[in-house]
CSV table of N, CA and C in Angstrom, one decimal:
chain,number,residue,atom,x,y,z
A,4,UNK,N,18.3,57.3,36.4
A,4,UNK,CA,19.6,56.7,36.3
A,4,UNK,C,19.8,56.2,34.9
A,5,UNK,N,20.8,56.4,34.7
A,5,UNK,CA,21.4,56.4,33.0
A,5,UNK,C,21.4,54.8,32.7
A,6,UNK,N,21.4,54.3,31.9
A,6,UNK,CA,21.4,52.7,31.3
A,6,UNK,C,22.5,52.6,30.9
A,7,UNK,N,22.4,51.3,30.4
A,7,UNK,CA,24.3,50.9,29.7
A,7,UNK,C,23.8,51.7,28.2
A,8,UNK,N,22.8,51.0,27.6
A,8,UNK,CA,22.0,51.7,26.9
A,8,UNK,C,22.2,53.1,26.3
A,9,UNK,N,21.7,54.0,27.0
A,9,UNK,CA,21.9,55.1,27.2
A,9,UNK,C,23.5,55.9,27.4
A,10,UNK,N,24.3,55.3,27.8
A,10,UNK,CA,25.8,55.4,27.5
A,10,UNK,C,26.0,55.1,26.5
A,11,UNK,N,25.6,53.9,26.1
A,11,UNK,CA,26.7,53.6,24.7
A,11,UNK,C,25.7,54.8,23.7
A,12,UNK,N,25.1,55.3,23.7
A,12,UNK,CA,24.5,56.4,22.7
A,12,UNK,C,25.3,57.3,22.8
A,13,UNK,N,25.6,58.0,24.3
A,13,UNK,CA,25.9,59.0,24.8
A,13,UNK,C,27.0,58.9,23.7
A,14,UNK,N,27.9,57.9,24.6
A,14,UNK,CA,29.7,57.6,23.7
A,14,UNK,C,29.7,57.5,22.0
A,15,UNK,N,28.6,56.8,21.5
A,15,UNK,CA,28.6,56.9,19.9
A,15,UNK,C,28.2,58.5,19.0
A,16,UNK,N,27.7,59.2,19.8
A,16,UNK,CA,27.1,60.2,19.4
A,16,UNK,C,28.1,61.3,19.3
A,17,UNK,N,28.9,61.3,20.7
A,17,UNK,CA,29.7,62.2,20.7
A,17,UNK,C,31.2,61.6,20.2
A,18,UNK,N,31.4,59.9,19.4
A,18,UNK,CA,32.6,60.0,18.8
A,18,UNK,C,32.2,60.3,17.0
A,19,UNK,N,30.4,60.2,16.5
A,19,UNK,CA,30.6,60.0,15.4
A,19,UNK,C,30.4,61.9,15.2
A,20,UNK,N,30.1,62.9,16.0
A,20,UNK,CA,30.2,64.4,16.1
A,20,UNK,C,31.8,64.9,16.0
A,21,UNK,N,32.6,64.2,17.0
A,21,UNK,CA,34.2,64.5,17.0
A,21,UNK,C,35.0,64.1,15.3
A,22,UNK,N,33.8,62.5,14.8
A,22,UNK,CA,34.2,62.4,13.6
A,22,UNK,C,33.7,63.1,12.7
A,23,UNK,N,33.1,63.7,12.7
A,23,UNK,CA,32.1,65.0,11.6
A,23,UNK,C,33.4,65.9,11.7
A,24,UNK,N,33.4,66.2,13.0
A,24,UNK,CA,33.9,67.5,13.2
A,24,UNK,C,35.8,67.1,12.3
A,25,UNK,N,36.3,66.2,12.9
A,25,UNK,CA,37.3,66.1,12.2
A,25,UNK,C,37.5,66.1,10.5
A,26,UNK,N,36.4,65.3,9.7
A,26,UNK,CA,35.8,65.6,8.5
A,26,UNK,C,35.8,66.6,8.0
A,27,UNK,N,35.4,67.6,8.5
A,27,UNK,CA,35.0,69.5,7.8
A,27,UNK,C,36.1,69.9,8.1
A,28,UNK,N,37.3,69.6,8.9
A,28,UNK,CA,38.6,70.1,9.1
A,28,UNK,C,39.1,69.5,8.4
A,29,UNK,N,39.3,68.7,7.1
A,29,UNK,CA,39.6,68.1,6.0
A,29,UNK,C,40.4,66.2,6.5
A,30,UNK,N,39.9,66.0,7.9
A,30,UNK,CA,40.8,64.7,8.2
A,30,UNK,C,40.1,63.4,7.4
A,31,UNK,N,41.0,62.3,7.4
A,31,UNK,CA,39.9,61.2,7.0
A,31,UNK,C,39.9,60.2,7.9
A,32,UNK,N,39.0,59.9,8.5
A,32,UNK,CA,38.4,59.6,10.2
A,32,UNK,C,38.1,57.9,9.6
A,33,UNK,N,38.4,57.1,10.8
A,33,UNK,CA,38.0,55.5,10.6
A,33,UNK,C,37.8,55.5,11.9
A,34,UNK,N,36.4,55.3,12.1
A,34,UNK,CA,36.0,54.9,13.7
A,34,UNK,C,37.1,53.4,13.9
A,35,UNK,N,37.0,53.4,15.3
A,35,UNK,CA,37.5,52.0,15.6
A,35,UNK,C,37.2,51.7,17.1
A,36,UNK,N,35.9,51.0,17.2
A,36,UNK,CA,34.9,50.6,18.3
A,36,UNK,C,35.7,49.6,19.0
A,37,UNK,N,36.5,48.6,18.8
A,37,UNK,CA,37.0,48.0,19.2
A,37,UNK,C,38.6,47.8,19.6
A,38,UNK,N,39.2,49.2,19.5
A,38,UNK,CA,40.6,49.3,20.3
A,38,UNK,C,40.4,49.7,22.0
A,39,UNK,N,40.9,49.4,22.5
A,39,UNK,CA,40.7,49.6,23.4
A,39,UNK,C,40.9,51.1,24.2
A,40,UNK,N,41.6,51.7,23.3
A,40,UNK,CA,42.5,53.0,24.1
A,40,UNK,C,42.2,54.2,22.9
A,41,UNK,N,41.6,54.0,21.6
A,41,UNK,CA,41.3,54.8,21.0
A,41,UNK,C,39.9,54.8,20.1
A,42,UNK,N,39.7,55.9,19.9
A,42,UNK,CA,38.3,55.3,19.3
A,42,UNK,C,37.7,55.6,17.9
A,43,UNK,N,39.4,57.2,17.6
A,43,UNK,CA,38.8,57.1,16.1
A,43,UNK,C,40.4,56.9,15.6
A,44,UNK,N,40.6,56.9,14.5
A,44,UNK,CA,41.9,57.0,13.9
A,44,UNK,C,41.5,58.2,12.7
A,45,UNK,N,42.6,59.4,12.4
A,45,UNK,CA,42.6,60.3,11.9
A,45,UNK,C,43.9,60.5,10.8
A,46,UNK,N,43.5,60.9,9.7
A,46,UNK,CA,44.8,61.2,9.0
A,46,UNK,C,44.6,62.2,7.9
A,47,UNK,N,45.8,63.4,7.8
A,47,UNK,CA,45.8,64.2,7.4
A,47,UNK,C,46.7,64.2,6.9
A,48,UNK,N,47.4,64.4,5.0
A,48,UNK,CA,48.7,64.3,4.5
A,48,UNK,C,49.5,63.4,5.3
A,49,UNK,N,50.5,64.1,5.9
A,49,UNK,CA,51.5,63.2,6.7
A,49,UNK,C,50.8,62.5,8.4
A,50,UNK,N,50.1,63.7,8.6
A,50,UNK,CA,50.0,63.3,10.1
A,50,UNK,C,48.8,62.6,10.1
A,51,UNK,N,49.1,61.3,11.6
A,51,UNK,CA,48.3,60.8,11.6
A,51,UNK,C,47.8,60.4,13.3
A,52,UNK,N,46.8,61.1,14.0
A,52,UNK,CA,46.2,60.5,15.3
A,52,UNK,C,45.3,59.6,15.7
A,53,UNK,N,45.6,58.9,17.2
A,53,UNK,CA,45.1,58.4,17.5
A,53,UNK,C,44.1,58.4,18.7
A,54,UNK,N,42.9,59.3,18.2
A,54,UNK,CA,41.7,60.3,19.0
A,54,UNK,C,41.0,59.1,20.2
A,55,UNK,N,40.5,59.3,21.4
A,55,UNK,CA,39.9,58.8,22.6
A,55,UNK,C,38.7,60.0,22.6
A,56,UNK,N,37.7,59.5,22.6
A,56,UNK,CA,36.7,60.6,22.9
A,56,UNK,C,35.7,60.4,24.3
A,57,UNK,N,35.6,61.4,25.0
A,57,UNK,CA,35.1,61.3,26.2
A,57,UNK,C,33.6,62.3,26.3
A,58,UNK,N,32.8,61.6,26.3
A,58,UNK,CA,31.2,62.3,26.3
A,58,UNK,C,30.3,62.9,27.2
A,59,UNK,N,30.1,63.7,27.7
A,59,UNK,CA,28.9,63.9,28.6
A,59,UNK,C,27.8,64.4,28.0
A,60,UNK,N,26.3,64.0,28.4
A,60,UNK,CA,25.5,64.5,27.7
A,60,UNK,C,24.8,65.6,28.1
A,61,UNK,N,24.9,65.9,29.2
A,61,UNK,CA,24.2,67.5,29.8
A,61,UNK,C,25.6,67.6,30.7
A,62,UNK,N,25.0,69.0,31.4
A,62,UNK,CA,25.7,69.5,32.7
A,62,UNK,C,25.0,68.9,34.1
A,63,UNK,N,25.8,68.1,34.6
A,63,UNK,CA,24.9,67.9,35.9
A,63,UNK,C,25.2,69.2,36.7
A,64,UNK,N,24.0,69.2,37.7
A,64,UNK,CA,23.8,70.2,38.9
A,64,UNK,C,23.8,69.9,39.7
A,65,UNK,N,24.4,70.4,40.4
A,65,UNK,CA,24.7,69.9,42.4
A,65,UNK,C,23.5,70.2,42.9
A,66,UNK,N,23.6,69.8,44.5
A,66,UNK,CA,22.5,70.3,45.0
A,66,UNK,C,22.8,71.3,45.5
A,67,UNK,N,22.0,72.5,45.9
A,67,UNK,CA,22.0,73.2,45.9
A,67,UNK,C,22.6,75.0,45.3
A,68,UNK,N,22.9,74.1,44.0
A,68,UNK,CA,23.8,74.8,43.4
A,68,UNK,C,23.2,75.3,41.9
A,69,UNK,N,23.2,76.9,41.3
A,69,UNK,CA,22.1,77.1,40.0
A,69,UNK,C,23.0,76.7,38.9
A,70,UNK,N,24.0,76.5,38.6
A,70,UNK,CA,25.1,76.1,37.5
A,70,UNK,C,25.4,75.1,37.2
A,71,UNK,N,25.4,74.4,36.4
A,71,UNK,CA,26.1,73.0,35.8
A,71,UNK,C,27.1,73.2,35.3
A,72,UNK,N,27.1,72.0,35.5
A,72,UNK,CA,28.9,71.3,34.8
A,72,UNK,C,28.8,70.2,34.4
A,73,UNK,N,29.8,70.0,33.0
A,73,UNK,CA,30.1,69.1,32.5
A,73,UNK,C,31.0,68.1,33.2
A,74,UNK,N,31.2,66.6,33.5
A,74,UNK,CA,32.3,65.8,34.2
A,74,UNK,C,32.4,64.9,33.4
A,75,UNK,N,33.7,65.1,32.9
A,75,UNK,CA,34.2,64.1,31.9
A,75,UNK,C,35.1,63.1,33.0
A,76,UNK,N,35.6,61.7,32.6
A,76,UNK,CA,36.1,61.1,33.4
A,76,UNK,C,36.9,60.6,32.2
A,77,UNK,N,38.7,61.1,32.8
A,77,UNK,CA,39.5,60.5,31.7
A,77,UNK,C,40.3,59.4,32.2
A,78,UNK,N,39.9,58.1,32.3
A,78,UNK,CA,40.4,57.0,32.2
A,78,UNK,C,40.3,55.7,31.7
A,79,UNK,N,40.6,55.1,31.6
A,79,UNK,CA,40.3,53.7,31.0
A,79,UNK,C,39.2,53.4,31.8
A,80,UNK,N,38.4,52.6,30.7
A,80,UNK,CA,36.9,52.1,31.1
A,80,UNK,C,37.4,51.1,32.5
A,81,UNK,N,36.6,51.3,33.5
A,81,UNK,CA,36.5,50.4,34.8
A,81,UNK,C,37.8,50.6,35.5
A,82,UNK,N,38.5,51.3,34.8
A,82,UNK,CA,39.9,51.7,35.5
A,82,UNK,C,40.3,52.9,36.3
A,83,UNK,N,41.6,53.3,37.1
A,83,UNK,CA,41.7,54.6,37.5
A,83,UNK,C,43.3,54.9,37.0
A,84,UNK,N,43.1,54.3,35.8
A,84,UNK,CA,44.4,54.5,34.9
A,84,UNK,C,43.9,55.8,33.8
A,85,UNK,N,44.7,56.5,34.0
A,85,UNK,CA,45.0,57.4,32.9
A,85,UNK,C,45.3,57.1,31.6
A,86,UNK,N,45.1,57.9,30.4
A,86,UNK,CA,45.5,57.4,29.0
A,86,UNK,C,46.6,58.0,29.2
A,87,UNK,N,48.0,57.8,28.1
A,87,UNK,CA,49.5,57.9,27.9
A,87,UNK,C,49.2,58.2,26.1
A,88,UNK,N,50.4,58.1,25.9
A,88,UNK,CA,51.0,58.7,24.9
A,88,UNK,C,51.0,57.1,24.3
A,89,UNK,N,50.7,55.6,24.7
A,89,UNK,CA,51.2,54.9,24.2
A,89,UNK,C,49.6,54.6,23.8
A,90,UNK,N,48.7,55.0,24.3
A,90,UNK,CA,47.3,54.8,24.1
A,90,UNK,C,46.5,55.5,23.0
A,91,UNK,N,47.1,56.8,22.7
A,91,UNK,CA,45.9,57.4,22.4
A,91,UNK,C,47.3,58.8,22.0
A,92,UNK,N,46.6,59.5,20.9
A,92,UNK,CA,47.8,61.2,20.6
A,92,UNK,C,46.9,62.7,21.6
A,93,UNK,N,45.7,62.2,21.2
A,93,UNK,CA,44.7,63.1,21.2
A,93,UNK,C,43.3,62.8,22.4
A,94,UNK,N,43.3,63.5,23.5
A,94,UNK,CA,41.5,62.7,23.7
A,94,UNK,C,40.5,64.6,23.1
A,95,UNK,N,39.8,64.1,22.8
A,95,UNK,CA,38.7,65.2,22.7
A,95,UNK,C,37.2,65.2,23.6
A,96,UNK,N,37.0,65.6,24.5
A,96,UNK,CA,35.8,65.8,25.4
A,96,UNK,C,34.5,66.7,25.2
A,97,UNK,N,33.6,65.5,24.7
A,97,UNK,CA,32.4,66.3,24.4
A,97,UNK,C,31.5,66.9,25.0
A,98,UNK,N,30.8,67.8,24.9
A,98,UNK,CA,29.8,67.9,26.0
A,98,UNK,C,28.5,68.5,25.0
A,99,UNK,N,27.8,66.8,24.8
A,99,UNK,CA,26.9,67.3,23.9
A,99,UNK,C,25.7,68.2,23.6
A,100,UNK,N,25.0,68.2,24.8
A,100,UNK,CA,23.6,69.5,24.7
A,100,UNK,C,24.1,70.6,24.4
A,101,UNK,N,25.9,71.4,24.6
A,101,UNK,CA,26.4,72.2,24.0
A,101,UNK,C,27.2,72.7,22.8
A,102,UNK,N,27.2,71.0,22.8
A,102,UNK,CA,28.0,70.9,21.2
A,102,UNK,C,29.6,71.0,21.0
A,103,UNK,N,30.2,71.4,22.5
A,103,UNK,CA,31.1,71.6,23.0
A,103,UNK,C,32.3,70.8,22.9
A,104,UNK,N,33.6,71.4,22.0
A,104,UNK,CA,34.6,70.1,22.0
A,104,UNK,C,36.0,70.5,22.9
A,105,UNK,N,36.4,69.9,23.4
A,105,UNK,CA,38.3,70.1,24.2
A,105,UNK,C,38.9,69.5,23.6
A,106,UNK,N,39.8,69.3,23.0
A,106,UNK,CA,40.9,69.2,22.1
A,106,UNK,C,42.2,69.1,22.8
A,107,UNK,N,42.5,67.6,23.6
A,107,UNK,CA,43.4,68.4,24.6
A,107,UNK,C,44.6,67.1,24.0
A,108,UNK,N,45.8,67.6,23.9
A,108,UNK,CA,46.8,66.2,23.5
A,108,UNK,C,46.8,65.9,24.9
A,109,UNK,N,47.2,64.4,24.4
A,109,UNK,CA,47.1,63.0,26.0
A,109,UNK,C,48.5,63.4,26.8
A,110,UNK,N,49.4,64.4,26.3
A,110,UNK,CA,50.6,64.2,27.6
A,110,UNK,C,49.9,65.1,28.2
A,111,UNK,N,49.1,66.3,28.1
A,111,UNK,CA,48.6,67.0,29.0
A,111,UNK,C,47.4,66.6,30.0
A,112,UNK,N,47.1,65.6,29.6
A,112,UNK,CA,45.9,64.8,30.3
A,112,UNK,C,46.2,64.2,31.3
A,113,UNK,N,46.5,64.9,32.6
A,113,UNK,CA,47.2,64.0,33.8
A,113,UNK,C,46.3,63.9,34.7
A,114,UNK,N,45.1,64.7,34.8
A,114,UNK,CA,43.5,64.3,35.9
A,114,UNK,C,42.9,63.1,35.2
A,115,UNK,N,42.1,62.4,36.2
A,115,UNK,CA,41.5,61.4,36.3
A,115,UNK,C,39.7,62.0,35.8
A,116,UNK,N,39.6,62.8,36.4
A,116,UNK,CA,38.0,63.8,35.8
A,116,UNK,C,38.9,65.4,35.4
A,117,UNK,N,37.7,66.0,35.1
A,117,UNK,CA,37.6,67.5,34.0
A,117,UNK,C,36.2,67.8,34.0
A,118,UNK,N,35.9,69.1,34.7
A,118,UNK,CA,34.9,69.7,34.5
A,118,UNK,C,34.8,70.9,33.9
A,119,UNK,N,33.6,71.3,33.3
A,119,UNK,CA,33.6,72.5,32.5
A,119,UNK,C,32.0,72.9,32.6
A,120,UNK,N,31.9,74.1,33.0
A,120,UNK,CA,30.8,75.1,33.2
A,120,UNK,C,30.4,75.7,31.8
A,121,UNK,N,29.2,75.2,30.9
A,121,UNK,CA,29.0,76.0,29.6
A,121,UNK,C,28.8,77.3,30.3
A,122,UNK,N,30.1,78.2,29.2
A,122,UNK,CA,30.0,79.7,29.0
A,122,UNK,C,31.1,80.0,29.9
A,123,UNK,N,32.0,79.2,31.0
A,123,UNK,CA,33.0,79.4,31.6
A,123,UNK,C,34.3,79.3,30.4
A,124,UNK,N,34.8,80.7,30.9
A,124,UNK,CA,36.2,81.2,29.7
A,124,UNK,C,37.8,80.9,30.7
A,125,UNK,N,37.4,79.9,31.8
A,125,UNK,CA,38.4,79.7,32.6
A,125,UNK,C,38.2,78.0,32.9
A,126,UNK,N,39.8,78.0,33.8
A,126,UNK,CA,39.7,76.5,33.7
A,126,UNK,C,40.3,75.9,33.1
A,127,UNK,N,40.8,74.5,34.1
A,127,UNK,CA,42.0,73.7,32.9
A,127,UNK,C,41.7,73.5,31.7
A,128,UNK,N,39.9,72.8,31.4
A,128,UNK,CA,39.9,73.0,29.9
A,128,UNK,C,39.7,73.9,28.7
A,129,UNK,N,39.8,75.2,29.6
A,129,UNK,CA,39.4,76.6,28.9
A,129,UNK,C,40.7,76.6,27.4
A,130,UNK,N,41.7,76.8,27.7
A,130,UNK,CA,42.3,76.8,26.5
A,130,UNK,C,42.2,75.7,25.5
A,131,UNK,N,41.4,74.5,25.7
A,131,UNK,CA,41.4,73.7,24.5
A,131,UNK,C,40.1,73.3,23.9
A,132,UNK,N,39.3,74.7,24.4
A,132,UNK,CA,37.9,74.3,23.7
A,132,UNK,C,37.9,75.0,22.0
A,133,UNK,N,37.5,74.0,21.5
A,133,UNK,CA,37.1,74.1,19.5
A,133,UNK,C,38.7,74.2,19.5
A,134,UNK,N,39.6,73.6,20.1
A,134,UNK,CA,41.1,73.7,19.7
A,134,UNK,C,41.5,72.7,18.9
A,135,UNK,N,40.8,72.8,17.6
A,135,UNK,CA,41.1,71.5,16.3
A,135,UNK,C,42.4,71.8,16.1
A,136,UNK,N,43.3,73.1,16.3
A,136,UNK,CA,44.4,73.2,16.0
A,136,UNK,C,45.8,72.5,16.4
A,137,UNK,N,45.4,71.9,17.7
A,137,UNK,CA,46.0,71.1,18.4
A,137,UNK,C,46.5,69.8,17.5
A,138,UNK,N,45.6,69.7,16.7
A,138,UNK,CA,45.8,68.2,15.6
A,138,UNK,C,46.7,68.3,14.7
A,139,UNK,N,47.1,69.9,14.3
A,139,UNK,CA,47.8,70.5,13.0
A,139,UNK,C,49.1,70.1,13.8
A,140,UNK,N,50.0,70.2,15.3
A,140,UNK,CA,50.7,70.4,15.3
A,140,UNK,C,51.6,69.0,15.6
């Protein structure tokens, strides 16, 4: 069973990765541990987002099942509220033993969870994986 511990790694690892990654895509990244609805702030010439990063660190396996999946859960901590447009521009969903990023803007974010099968080319999050492009627009 996972610790508090052990989450808060989980969640730091994969927002200071999403900040790397934003970094080499020429953004200039300011964590911010203490907003409540976002976690990095990003700016690029004009544009500027306000990124939520959501972490898993393996694929869990069902039982009786040979496949994993990733389960991201997109809502406010302790909550079954969804992020908005007034919270956050961007969430990005990591899935770290694969290094794996979703790039998804928050009006499309209307599930409460998101799963993703490493090496699955389908699926709601299929079109926004390594989709840094989504930031440009």
């Amino acid at each position: 069973m996972a610790t508090a511990t052990d989450n808060f790694r989980v969640s730091a690892a994969g927002e200071y990765l999403t900040a790397a990654e934003l970094s080499i895509r020429g953004w200039q990244v300011c964590t911010s541990p203490h907003q409540p609805s976002f976690d990095i702030a990003a700016v690029k010439g004009e544009k500027f987002h306000r990124v939520q990063v959501k972490t898993a660190a393996r694929p869990i396996v069902d039982k009786g099942k040979n496949v994993g999946r990733y389960q991201f859960a997109c809502k406010h901590r302790g909550t079954d509220t969804t992020y908005t447009k007034q919270d956050c521009d961007i969430i990005v969903f990591v899935g770290l033993e694969h290094r794996a990023f979703f790039v998804l803007p928050v009006k499309y974010a209307t599930a409460v969870k998101y799963n993703w099968a490493p090496g699955s080319t389908d699926g709601v999050l299929a079109p926004y994986f390594m989709a840094w492009g989504q930031l440009e627009k």
